[in-house]
PDB file of C-alpha atoms and ligand atoms in Angstrom:
ATOM      1  CA  MET A   1     -87.181 -67.993  24.587  1.00  0.00           C
ATOM      2  CA  SER A   2     -88.445 -68.268  28.092  1.00  0.00           C
ATOM      3  CA  ASP A   3     -85.393 -68.169  30.333  1.00  0.00           C
ATOM      4  CA  SER A   4     -81.711 -67.505  29.788  1.00  0.00           C
ATOM      5  CA  SER A   5     -80.639 -71.121  30.407  1.00  0.00           C
ATOM      6  CA  SER A   6     -82.679 -72.115  27.352  1.00  0.00           C
ATOM      7  CA  ILE A   7     -80.301 -69.992  25.214  1.00  0.00           C
ATOM      8  CA  PRO A   8     -77.108 -71.803  24.346  1.00  0.00           C
ATOM      9  CA  ARG A   9     -74.141 -69.888  25.658  1.00  0.00           C
ATOM     10  CA  HIS A  10     -71.866 -71.432  23.028  1.00  0.00           C
ATOM     11  CA  ILE A  11     -72.849 -72.663  19.568  1.00  0.00           C
ATOM     12  CA  ALA A  12     -70.416 -74.650  17.415  1.00  0.00           C
ATOM     13  CA  ILE A  13     -71.071 -75.285  13.763  1.00  0.00           C
ATOM     14  CA  ILE A  14     -69.648 -77.773  11.278  1.00  0.00           C
ATOM     15  CA  MET A  15     -70.276 -75.750   8.125  1.00  0.00           C
ATOM     16  CA  ASP A  16     -70.515 -78.518   5.543  1.00  0.00           C
ATOM     17  CA  GLY A  17     -71.775 -78.938   1.983  1.00  0.00           C
ATOM     18  CA  ASN A  18     -70.303 -75.945   0.116  1.00  0.00           C
ATOM     19  CA  GLY A  19     -68.927 -78.183  -2.672  1.00  0.00           C
ATOM     20  CA  ARG A  20     -72.152 -80.055  -3.216  1.00  0.00           C
ATOM     21  CA  TRP A  21     -74.158 -76.775  -3.172  1.00  0.00           C
ATOM     22  CA  ALA A  22     -71.902 -75.558  -6.050  1.00  0.00           C
ATOM     23  CA  LYS A  23     -72.043 -78.880  -7.905  1.00  0.00           C
ATOM     24  CA  GLU A  24     -75.838 -78.755  -7.930  1.00  0.00           C
ATOM     25  CA  ARG A  25     -75.601 -75.461  -9.732  1.00  0.00           C
ATOM     26  CA  GLY A  26     -72.839 -76.498 -12.114  1.00  0.00           C
ATOM     27  CA  LEU A  27     -70.437 -74.074 -10.397  1.00  0.00           C
ATOM     28  CA  PRO A  28     -66.852 -74.613  -9.220  1.00  0.00           C
ATOM     29  CA  ARG A  29     -66.424 -75.633  -5.573  1.00  0.00           C
ATOM     30  CA  ARG A  30     -64.931 -72.342  -4.663  1.00  0.00           C
ATOM     31  CA  ALA A  31     -68.205 -70.644  -5.615  1.00  0.00           C
ATOM     32  CA  GLY A  32     -69.814 -72.736  -2.869  1.00  0.00           C
ATOM     33  CA  HIS A  33     -67.194 -71.530  -0.374  1.00  0.00           C
ATOM     34  CA  ARG A  34     -67.782 -67.960  -1.417  1.00  0.00           C
ATOM     35  CA  ALA A  35     -71.557 -68.352  -0.964  1.00  0.00           C
ATOM     36  CA  GLY A  36     -70.913 -69.962   2.462  1.00  0.00           C
ATOM     37  CA  ALA A  37     -69.284 -66.791   3.730  1.00  0.00           C
ATOM     38  CA  GLU A  38     -72.659 -65.035   3.564  1.00  0.00           C
ATOM     39  CA  SER A  39     -74.154 -67.694   5.856  1.00  0.00           C
ATOM     40  CA  VAL A  40     -71.357 -66.904   8.355  1.00  0.00           C
ATOM     41  CA  ARG A  41     -72.406 -63.241   8.380  1.00  0.00           C
ATOM     42  CA  GLU A  42     -76.042 -64.238   9.020  1.00  0.00           C
ATOM     43  CA  CYS A  43     -75.121 -66.554  11.836  1.00  0.00           C
ATOM     44  CA  VAL A  44     -73.070 -63.921  13.614  1.00  0.00           C
ATOM     45  CA  GLU A  45     -76.046 -61.546  13.445  1.00  0.00           C
ATOM     46  CA  ALA A  46     -78.443 -64.239  14.693  1.00  0.00           C
ATOM     47  CA  CYS A  47     -76.179 -65.138  17.590  1.00  0.00           C
ATOM     48  CA  LYS A  48     -75.904 -61.490  18.594  1.00  0.00           C
ATOM     49  CA  GLU A  49     -79.662 -61.153  18.470  1.00  0.00           C
ATOM     50  CA  LEU A  50     -80.111 -64.234  20.654  1.00  0.00           C
ATOM     51  CA  GLY A  51     -77.469 -63.235  23.187  1.00  0.00           C
ATOM     52  CA  VAL A  52     -75.168 -66.189  22.453  1.00  0.00           C
ATOM     53  CA  GLU A  53     -71.714 -65.535  23.941  1.00  0.00           C
ATOM     54  CA  TYR A  54     -69.547 -67.825  21.750  1.00  0.00           C
ATOM     55  CA  LEU A  55     -69.868 -68.974  18.149  1.00  0.00           C
ATOM     56  CA  THR A  56     -67.238 -71.482  16.968  1.00  0.00           C
ATOM     57  CA  LEU A  57     -67.125 -72.200  13.272  1.00  0.00           C
ATOM     58  CA  TYR A  58     -65.256 -75.141  11.737  1.00  0.00           C
ATOM     59  CA  ALA A  59     -63.767 -73.421   8.694  1.00  0.00           C
ATOM     60  CA  PHE A  60     -60.798 -75.600   7.792  1.00  0.00           C
ATOM     61  CA  SER A  61     -59.800 -78.942   9.281  1.00  0.00           C
ATOM     62  CA  SER A  62     -56.333 -80.421   9.548  1.00  0.00           C
ATOM     63  CA  GLU A  63     -57.536 -83.069   7.109  1.00  0.00           C
ATOM     64  CA  ASN A  64     -58.637 -80.386   4.626  1.00  0.00           C
ATOM     65  CA  TRP A  65     -54.945 -79.838   3.758  1.00  0.00           C
ATOM     66  CA  ASN A  66     -55.248 -83.113   1.819  1.00  0.00           C
ATOM     67  CA  ARG A  67     -57.607 -81.486  -0.707  1.00  0.00           C
ATOM     68  CA  PRO A  68     -56.266 -80.441  -4.165  1.00  0.00           C
ATOM     69  CA  ALA A  69     -53.784 -77.497  -3.876  1.00  0.00           C
ATOM     70  CA  ALA A  70     -56.094 -75.241  -5.976  1.00  0.00           C
ATOM     71  CA  GLU A  71     -58.950 -75.659  -3.499  1.00  0.00           C
ATOM     72  CA  VAL A  72     -56.737 -75.045  -0.461  1.00  0.00           C
ATOM     73  CA  THR A  73     -55.404 -71.914  -2.170  1.00  0.00           C
ATOM     74  CA  ALA A  74     -58.916 -70.691  -2.951  1.00  0.00           C
ATOM     75  CA  LEU A  75     -60.003 -71.329   0.663  1.00  0.00           C
ATOM     76  CA  MET A  76     -56.996 -69.386   2.071  1.00  0.00           C
ATOM     77  CA  ALA A  77     -57.687 -66.526  -0.341  1.00  0.00           C
ATOM     78  CA  LEU A  78     -61.331 -66.458   0.698  1.00  0.00           C
ATOM     79  CA  LEU A  79     -60.329 -66.457   4.377  1.00  0.00           C
ATOM     80  CA  GLU A  80     -57.983 -63.557   3.838  1.00  0.00           C
ATOM     81  CA  ARG A  81     -60.728 -61.632   2.071  1.00  0.00           C
ATOM     82  CA  PHE A  82     -63.146 -62.419   4.866  1.00  0.00           C
ATOM     83  CA  LEU A  83     -60.658 -61.190   7.456  1.00  0.00           C
ATOM     84  CA  GLU A  84     -60.023 -57.937   5.551  1.00  0.00           C
ATOM     85  CA  GLU A  85     -63.575 -57.186   4.566  1.00  0.00           C
ATOM     86  CA  LYS A  86     -65.265 -58.230   7.788  1.00  0.00           C
ATOM     87  CA  ALA A  87     -62.956 -56.571  10.314  1.00  0.00           C
ATOM     88  CA  ASP A  88     -64.864 -53.240  10.112  1.00  0.00           C
ATOM     89  CA  GLU A  89     -68.171 -55.055  10.501  1.00  0.00           C
ATOM     90  CA  LEU A  90     -66.905 -57.043  13.498  1.00  0.00           C
ATOM     91  CA  MET A  91     -65.825 -53.780  15.099  1.00  0.00           C
ATOM     92  CA  LYS A  92     -69.241 -52.254  14.502  1.00  0.00           C
ATOM     93  CA  GLN A  93     -70.926 -55.351  15.910  1.00  0.00           C
ATOM     94  CA  ASP A  94     -68.652 -55.473  18.960  1.00  0.00           C
ATOM     95  CA  VAL A  95     -67.531 -59.041  18.010  1.00  0.00           C
ATOM     96  CA  LYS A  96     -64.220 -60.355  19.266  1.00  0.00           C
ATOM     97  CA  LEU A  97     -62.411 -62.734  16.904  1.00  0.00           C
ATOM     98  CA  GLN A  98     -60.372 -65.696  18.110  1.00  0.00           C
ATOM     99  CA  ALA A  99     -58.887 -68.701  16.374  1.00  0.00           C
ATOM    100  CA  ILE A 100     -58.151 -72.329  17.389  1.00  0.00           C
ATOM    101  CA  GLY A 101     -56.125 -74.839  15.519  1.00  0.00           C
ATOM    102  CA  HIS A 102     -52.604 -75.506  14.274  1.00  0.00           C
ATOM    103  CA  LEU A 103     -52.252 -71.899  13.107  1.00  0.00           C
ATOM    104  CA  ASP A 104     -48.550 -72.248  12.344  1.00  0.00           C
ATOM    105  CA  ARG A 105     -49.494 -74.276   9.310  1.00  0.00           C
ATOM    106  CA  LEU A 106     -51.426 -71.415   7.738  1.00  0.00           C
ATOM    107  CA  PRO A 107     -49.589 -69.500   4.971  1.00  0.00           C
ATOM    108  CA  ASP A 108     -47.668 -66.476   6.444  1.00  0.00           C
ATOM    109  CA  ARG A 109     -49.905 -63.922   4.749  1.00  0.00           C
ATOM    110  CA  THR A 110     -53.091 -65.638   5.942  1.00  0.00           C
ATOM    111  CA  ARG A 111     -51.799 -65.861   9.517  1.00  0.00           C
ATOM    112  CA  ALA A 112     -50.709 -62.182   9.466  1.00  0.00           C
ATOM    113  CA  LYS A 113     -54.226 -61.118   8.432  1.00  0.00           C
ATOM    114  CA  LEU A 114     -55.783 -63.433  11.020  1.00  0.00           C
ATOM    115  CA  ASN A 115     -53.575 -61.985  13.795  1.00  0.00           C
ATOM    116  CA  ALA A 116     -54.314 -58.431  12.727  1.00  0.00           C
ATOM    117  CA  ALA A 117     -58.084 -59.057  12.923  1.00  0.00           C
ATOM    118  CA  ILE A 118     -57.730 -60.788  16.319  1.00  0.00           C
ATOM    119  CA  GLU A 119     -55.679 -57.885  17.724  1.00  0.00           C
ATOM    120  CA  ARG A 120     -58.031 -55.268  16.279  1.00  0.00           C
ATOM    121  CA  THR A 121     -61.146 -56.864  17.841  1.00  0.00           C
ATOM    122  CA  ALA A 122     -59.519 -57.953  21.106  1.00  0.00           C
ATOM    123  CA  GLN A 123     -61.346 -55.409  23.244  1.00  0.00           C
ATOM    124  CA  ASN A 124     -64.836 -56.253  21.842  1.00  0.00           C
ATOM    125  CA  GLY A 125     -67.148 -58.177  24.030  1.00  0.00           C
ATOM    126  CA  SER A 126     -70.727 -58.916  23.007  1.00  0.00           C
ATOM    127  CA  LEU A 127     -69.972 -62.092  21.066  1.00  0.00           C
ATOM    128  CA  THR A 128     -66.752 -64.063  20.597  1.00  0.00           C
ATOM    129  CA  LEU A 129     -66.424 -65.587  17.115  1.00  0.00           C
ATOM    130  CA  VAL A 130     -63.948 -68.496  17.207  1.00  0.00           C
ATOM    131  CA  LEU A 131     -62.621 -69.710  13.867  1.00  0.00           C
ATOM    132  CA  ALA A 132     -61.356 -73.309  13.825  1.00  0.00           C
ATOM    133  CA  LEU A 133     -58.556 -73.215  11.251  1.00  0.00           C
ATOM    134  CA  SER A 134     -56.241 -76.033  10.449  1.00  0.00           C
ATOM    135  CA  TYR A 135     -58.074 -77.572  13.352  1.00  0.00           C
ATOM    136  CA  GLY A 136     -58.015 -81.233  14.303  1.00  0.00           C
ATOM    137  CA  SER A 137     -59.258 -82.456  17.612  1.00  0.00           C
ATOM    138  CA  ARG A 138     -56.932 -85.451  17.883  1.00  0.00           C
ATOM    139  CA  GLU A 139     -53.943 -83.233  17.194  1.00  0.00           C
ATOM    140  CA  GLU A 140     -55.197 -80.851  19.907  1.00  0.00           C
ATOM    141  CA  LEU A 141     -55.570 -83.668  22.416  1.00  0.00           C
ATOM    142  CA  VAL A 142     -52.115 -85.075  21.564  1.00  0.00           C
ATOM    143  CA  GLU A 143     -50.544 -81.616  22.020  1.00  0.00           C
ATOM    144  CA  ALA A 144     -52.260 -81.182  25.412  1.00  0.00           C
ATOM    145  CA  ALA A 145     -50.942 -84.597  26.557  1.00  0.00           C
ATOM    146  CA  ARG A 146     -47.488 -83.736  25.327  1.00  0.00           C
ATOM    147  CA  SER A 147     -47.479 -80.417  27.134  1.00  0.00           C
ATOM    148  CA  LEU A 148     -48.547 -82.037  30.412  1.00  0.00           C
ATOM    149  CA  ALA A 149     -45.984 -84.809  30.025  1.00  0.00           C
ATOM    150  CA  THR A 150     -43.212 -82.252  29.380  1.00  0.00           C
ATOM    151  CA  ASP A 151     -44.184 -80.339  32.536  1.00  0.00           C
ATOM    152  CA  ALA A 152     -44.373 -83.572  34.556  1.00  0.00           C
ATOM    153  CA  ALA A 153     -40.933 -84.720  33.282  1.00  0.00           C
ATOM    154  CA  ALA A 154     -39.506 -81.358  34.274  1.00  0.00           C
ATOM    155  CA  GLY A 155     -41.015 -81.680  37.735  1.00  0.00           C
ATOM    156  CA  LYS A 156     -43.316 -78.664  37.202  1.00  0.00           C
ATOM    157  CA  ILE A 157     -46.454 -80.667  37.875  1.00  0.00           C
ATOM    158  CA  ASP A 158     -47.281 -83.844  39.712  1.00  0.00           C
ATOM    159  CA  PRO A 159     -49.022 -86.381  37.450  1.00  0.00           C
ATOM    160  CA  ALA A 160     -51.456 -87.036  40.276  1.00  0.00           C
ATOM    161  CA  ASP A 161     -52.678 -83.442  39.926  1.00  0.00           C
ATOM    162  CA  ILE A 162     -53.755 -83.916  36.325  1.00  0.00           C
ATOM    163  CA  ASP A 163     -57.511 -83.638  36.249  1.00  0.00           C
ATOM    164  CA  GLY A 164     -60.175 -82.589  33.695  1.00  0.00           C
ATOM    165  CA  ASP A 165     -59.719 -78.859  34.352  1.00  0.00           C
ATOM    166  CA  LEU A 166     -55.923 -78.998  34.055  1.00  0.00           C
ATOM    167  CA  PHE A 167     -56.209 -81.023  30.885  1.00  0.00           C
ATOM    168  CA  ALA A 168     -58.765 -78.610  29.353  1.00  0.00           C
ATOM    169  CA  SER A 169     -56.441 -75.675  30.189  1.00  0.00           C
ATOM    170  CA  ARG A 170     -53.886 -77.123  27.706  1.00  0.00           C
ATOM    171  CA  LEU A 171     -56.416 -77.292  24.819  1.00  0.00           C
ATOM    172  CA  TYR A 172     -56.672 -74.584  22.117  1.00  0.00           C
ATOM    173  CA  THR A 173     -60.018 -73.743  23.701  1.00  0.00           C
ATOM    174  CA  ALA A 174     -58.624 -72.949  27.200  1.00  0.00           C
ATOM    175  CA  GLY A 175     -60.917 -70.309  28.788  1.00  0.00           C
ATOM    176  CA  ILE A 176     -63.780 -70.957  26.374  1.00  0.00           C
ATOM    177  CA  PRO A 177     -66.815 -72.759  27.847  1.00  0.00           C
ATOM    178  CA  ASP A 178     -67.791 -76.028  26.120  1.00  0.00           C
ATOM    179  CA  PRO A 179     -70.320 -75.795  23.322  1.00  0.00           C
ATOM    180  CA  ASP A 180     -73.941 -76.316  24.408  1.00  0.00           C
ATOM    181  CA  LEU A 181     -75.216 -76.782  20.891  1.00  0.00           C
ATOM    182  CA  LEU A 182     -73.480 -78.391  17.896  1.00  0.00           C
ATOM    183  CA  ILE A 183     -74.970 -77.801  14.470  1.00  0.00           C
ATOM    184  CA  ARG A 184     -73.908 -79.629  11.302  1.00  0.00           C
ATOM    185  CA  THR A 185     -75.261 -78.933   7.828  1.00  0.00           C
ATOM    186  CA  SER A 186     -75.394 -81.172   4.748  1.00  0.00           C
ATOM    187  CA  GLY A 187     -76.999 -84.069   6.612  1.00  0.00           C
ATOM    188  CA  GLU A 188     -73.799 -85.936   7.482  1.00  0.00           C
ATOM    189  CA  LEU A 189     -74.043 -87.748  10.823  1.00  0.00           C
ATOM    190  CA  ARG A 190     -70.439 -87.443  11.988  1.00  0.00           C
ATOM    191  CA  VAL A 191     -68.216 -85.036  13.919  1.00  0.00           C
ATOM    192  CA  SER A 192     -65.180 -85.115  11.590  1.00  0.00           C
ATOM    193  CA  ASN A 193     -62.506 -84.575  14.258  1.00  0.00           C
ATOM    194  CA  PHE A 194     -64.179 -81.436  15.684  1.00  0.00           C
ATOM    195  CA  LEU A 195     -63.933 -80.571  19.403  1.00  0.00           C
ATOM    196  CA  LEU A 196     -64.087 -84.185  20.548  1.00  0.00           C
ATOM    197  CA  TRP A 197     -63.365 -83.320  24.211  1.00  0.00           C
ATOM    198  CA  GLN A 198     -65.470 -80.191  24.283  1.00  0.00           C
ATOM    199  CA  ILE A 199     -68.710 -81.555  22.766  1.00  0.00           C
ATOM    200  CA  SER A 200     -69.059 -84.343  25.342  1.00  0.00           C
ATOM    201  CA  TYR A 201     -72.463 -82.997  26.437  1.00  0.00           C
ATOM    202  CA  ALA A 202     -73.424 -80.725  23.531  1.00  0.00           C
ATOM    203  CA  GLU A 203     -76.892 -81.116  22.056  1.00  0.00           C
ATOM    204  CA  ILE A 204     -76.592 -82.002  18.368  1.00  0.00           C
ATOM    205  CA  VAL A 205     -78.851 -80.590  15.633  1.00  0.00           C
ATOM    206  CA  ILE A 206     -78.362 -81.723  12.039  1.00  0.00           C
ATOM    207  CA  PHE A 207     -79.643 -79.867   9.003  1.00  0.00           C
ATOM    208  CA  LYS A 208     -79.995 -81.591   5.623  1.00  0.00           C
ATOM    209  CA  LYS A 209     -79.465 -78.335   3.720  1.00  0.00           C
ATOM    210  CA  PHE A 210     -76.014 -77.327   2.518  1.00  0.00           C
ATOM    211  CA  TRP A 211     -74.118 -74.561   4.349  1.00  0.00           C
ATOM    212  CA  PRO A 212     -74.726 -71.792   1.746  1.00  0.00           C
ATOM    213  CA  ASP A 213     -78.461 -72.415   2.179  1.00  0.00           C
ATOM    214  CA  PHE A 214     -78.279 -71.953   5.949  1.00  0.00           C
ATOM    215  CA  HIS A 215     -79.796 -68.650   7.029  1.00  0.00           C
ATOM    216  CA  GLN A 216     -80.673 -66.775  10.219  1.00  0.00           C
ATOM    217  CA  ALA A 217     -84.041 -68.456  10.504  1.00  0.00           C
ATOM    218  CA  ASP A 218     -82.255 -71.867  10.568  1.00  0.00           C
ATOM    219  CA  LEU A 219     -80.067 -70.778  13.491  1.00  0.00           C
ATOM    220  CA  PHE A 220     -83.119 -69.560  15.362  1.00  0.00           C
ATOM    221  CA  GLU A 221     -84.826 -72.908  14.610  1.00  0.00           C
ATOM    222  CA  ALA A 222     -81.763 -74.794  16.046  1.00  0.00           C
ATOM    223  CA  ALA A 223     -81.862 -72.593  19.146  1.00  0.00           C
ATOM    224  CA  LYS A 224     -85.574 -73.385  19.608  1.00  0.00           C
ATOM    225  CA  GLU A 225     -84.876 -77.115  19.245  1.00  0.00           C
ATOM    226  CA  TYR A 226     -82.092 -76.706  21.846  1.00  0.00           C
ATOM    227  CA  ALA A 227     -84.526 -75.033  24.251  1.00  0.00           C
ATOM    228  CA  ARG A 228     -86.841 -78.050  23.908  1.00  0.00           C
ATOM    229  CA  ARG A 229     -84.106 -80.567  24.838  1.00  0.00           C
ATOM    230  CA  HIS A 230     -83.705 -81.762  28.400  1.00  0.00           C
ATOM    231  CA  ARG A 231     -80.030 -81.879  29.254  1.00  0.00           C
ATOM    232  CA  ARG A 232     -79.294 -84.403  31.921  1.00  0.00           C
ATOM    233  CA  PHE A 233     -75.435 -84.631  32.026  1.00  0.00           C
ATOM    234  CA  GLY A 234     -75.699 -88.193  33.132  1.00  0.00           C
ATOM    235  CA  ALA A 235     -77.936 -87.408  36.130  1.00  0.00           C
ATOM    236  CA  LEU A 236     -81.719 -87.726  36.329  1.00  0.00           C
TER     237      LEU A 236
HETATM  238  C1  LIG B   1     -67.409 -77.284   3.849  1.00  0.00           C
HETATM  239  O1  LIG B   1     -67.834 -77.678   2.608  1.00  0.00           O
HETATM  240  C2  LIG B   1     -66.219 -76.349   3.809  1.00  0.00           C
HETATM  241  C3  LIG B   1     -64.917 -76.949   4.110  1.00  0.00           C
HETATM  242  C4  LIG B   1     -64.747 -78.139   4.548  1.00  0.00           C
HETATM  243  C5  LIG B   1     -63.785 -76.132   3.929  1.00  0.00           C
HETATM  244  P1  LIG B   1     -67.150 -78.821   1.770  1.00  0.00           P
HETATM  245  O2  LIG B   1     -66.012 -78.223   0.981  1.00  0.00           O
HETATM  246  O3  LIG B   1     -66.761 -79.938   2.663  1.00  0.00           O
HETATM  247  O4  LIG B   1     -68.269 -79.246   0.790  1.00  0.00           O
HETATM  248  P2  LIG B   1     -68.769 -80.746   0.504  1.00  0.00           P
HETATM  249  O5  LIG B   1     -69.012 -81.389   1.812  1.00  0.00           O
HETATM  250  O6  LIG B   1     -67.737 -81.416  -0.260  1.00  0.00           O
HETATM  251  O7  LIG B   1     -70.051 -80.554  -0.249  1.00  0.00           O
HETATM  252  C1  LIG B   2     -65.620 -80.925   8.162  1.00  0.00           C
HETATM  253  O1  LIG B   2     -66.131 -81.067   6.887  1.00  0.00           O
HETATM  254  C2  LIG B   2     -64.633 -79.800   8.161  1.00  0.00           C
HETATM  255  C3  LIG B   2     -65.186 -78.477   7.975  1.00  0.00           C
HETATM  256  C4  LIG B   2     -66.442 -78.179   7.877  1.00  0.00           C
HETATM  257  C5  LIG B   2     -64.235 -77.414   7.909  1.00  0.00           C
HETATM  258  P1  LIG B   2     -65.467 -82.090   5.840  1.00  0.00           P
HETATM  259  O2  LIG B   2     -66.257 -82.037   4.580  1.00  0.00           O
HETATM  260  O3  LIG B   2     -64.022 -81.818   5.748  1.00  0.00           O
HETATM  261  O4  LIG B   2     -65.633 -83.474   6.621  1.00  0.00           O
HETATM  262  P2  LIG B   2     -65.947 -84.921   6.018  1.00  0.00           P
HETATM  263  O5  LIG B   2     -64.891 -85.226   4.971  1.00  0.00           O
HETATM  264  O6  LIG B   2     -67.304 -84.869   5.455  1.00  0.00           O
HETATM  265  O7  LIG B   2     -65.876 -85.842   7.204  1.00  0.00           O
HETATM  266 MG1  LIG B   3     -67.668 -81.597   3.333  1.00  0.00          MG
END
């Protein structure tokens, strides 16, 4: 890549298609989720290689709680295993883990393992891996509005002072720059309640392949496509 501005500082990924990947192979859906964990590992490595600073992965949406209990349980178990098994690797790779979402809804054991991994990797710095868990953008926006309204009602802030920066500081993503590049796998052309505020000017790249088939080379291809785009932010 020719200059540093052509490298996305923040990549966000809607990791979709695990279930269909498994179905194609006559396997249970959880086998697709398990295979998808390997793609996560590859993406972390590819981002490190490129010099990307933030990688946000949509791992579980607030709407995913509506799936059958057995699938939700399998996903939480897989997340716990990922957190346990990958913590050493994240330390070695100097990757800092963070999470966004309604984390209080996670089972206690899952949340404890998540917090342990976040604490353990807190001093790392080369790449920040943000897991979106029990994440829903509308919920996030509503919570931000509620928190500002509460402060205004208590006289702590003047409603006239509410601007984009103050609003963004009340989102789960406070302190994290907006994604430059949004990737979705499985060919679906929708954002499924992901980072609605934050992706306002993200470049979008869609892959037809299912998430477990997404490898390092695909992330490099998306980064190349990003470098070819001309971002205008509404100006000329
Ligand atoms: C993405 O794969 C993973 C999660 C949403 C947790 P899906 O489980 O949505 O798989 P498809 O889209 O049904 O194939
Ligand atoms: C989006 O995928 C959520 C995650 C990838 C975690 P979904 O499969 O849940 O979204 P829809 O149902 O296709 O919109
Ligand atoms: Mg899906």
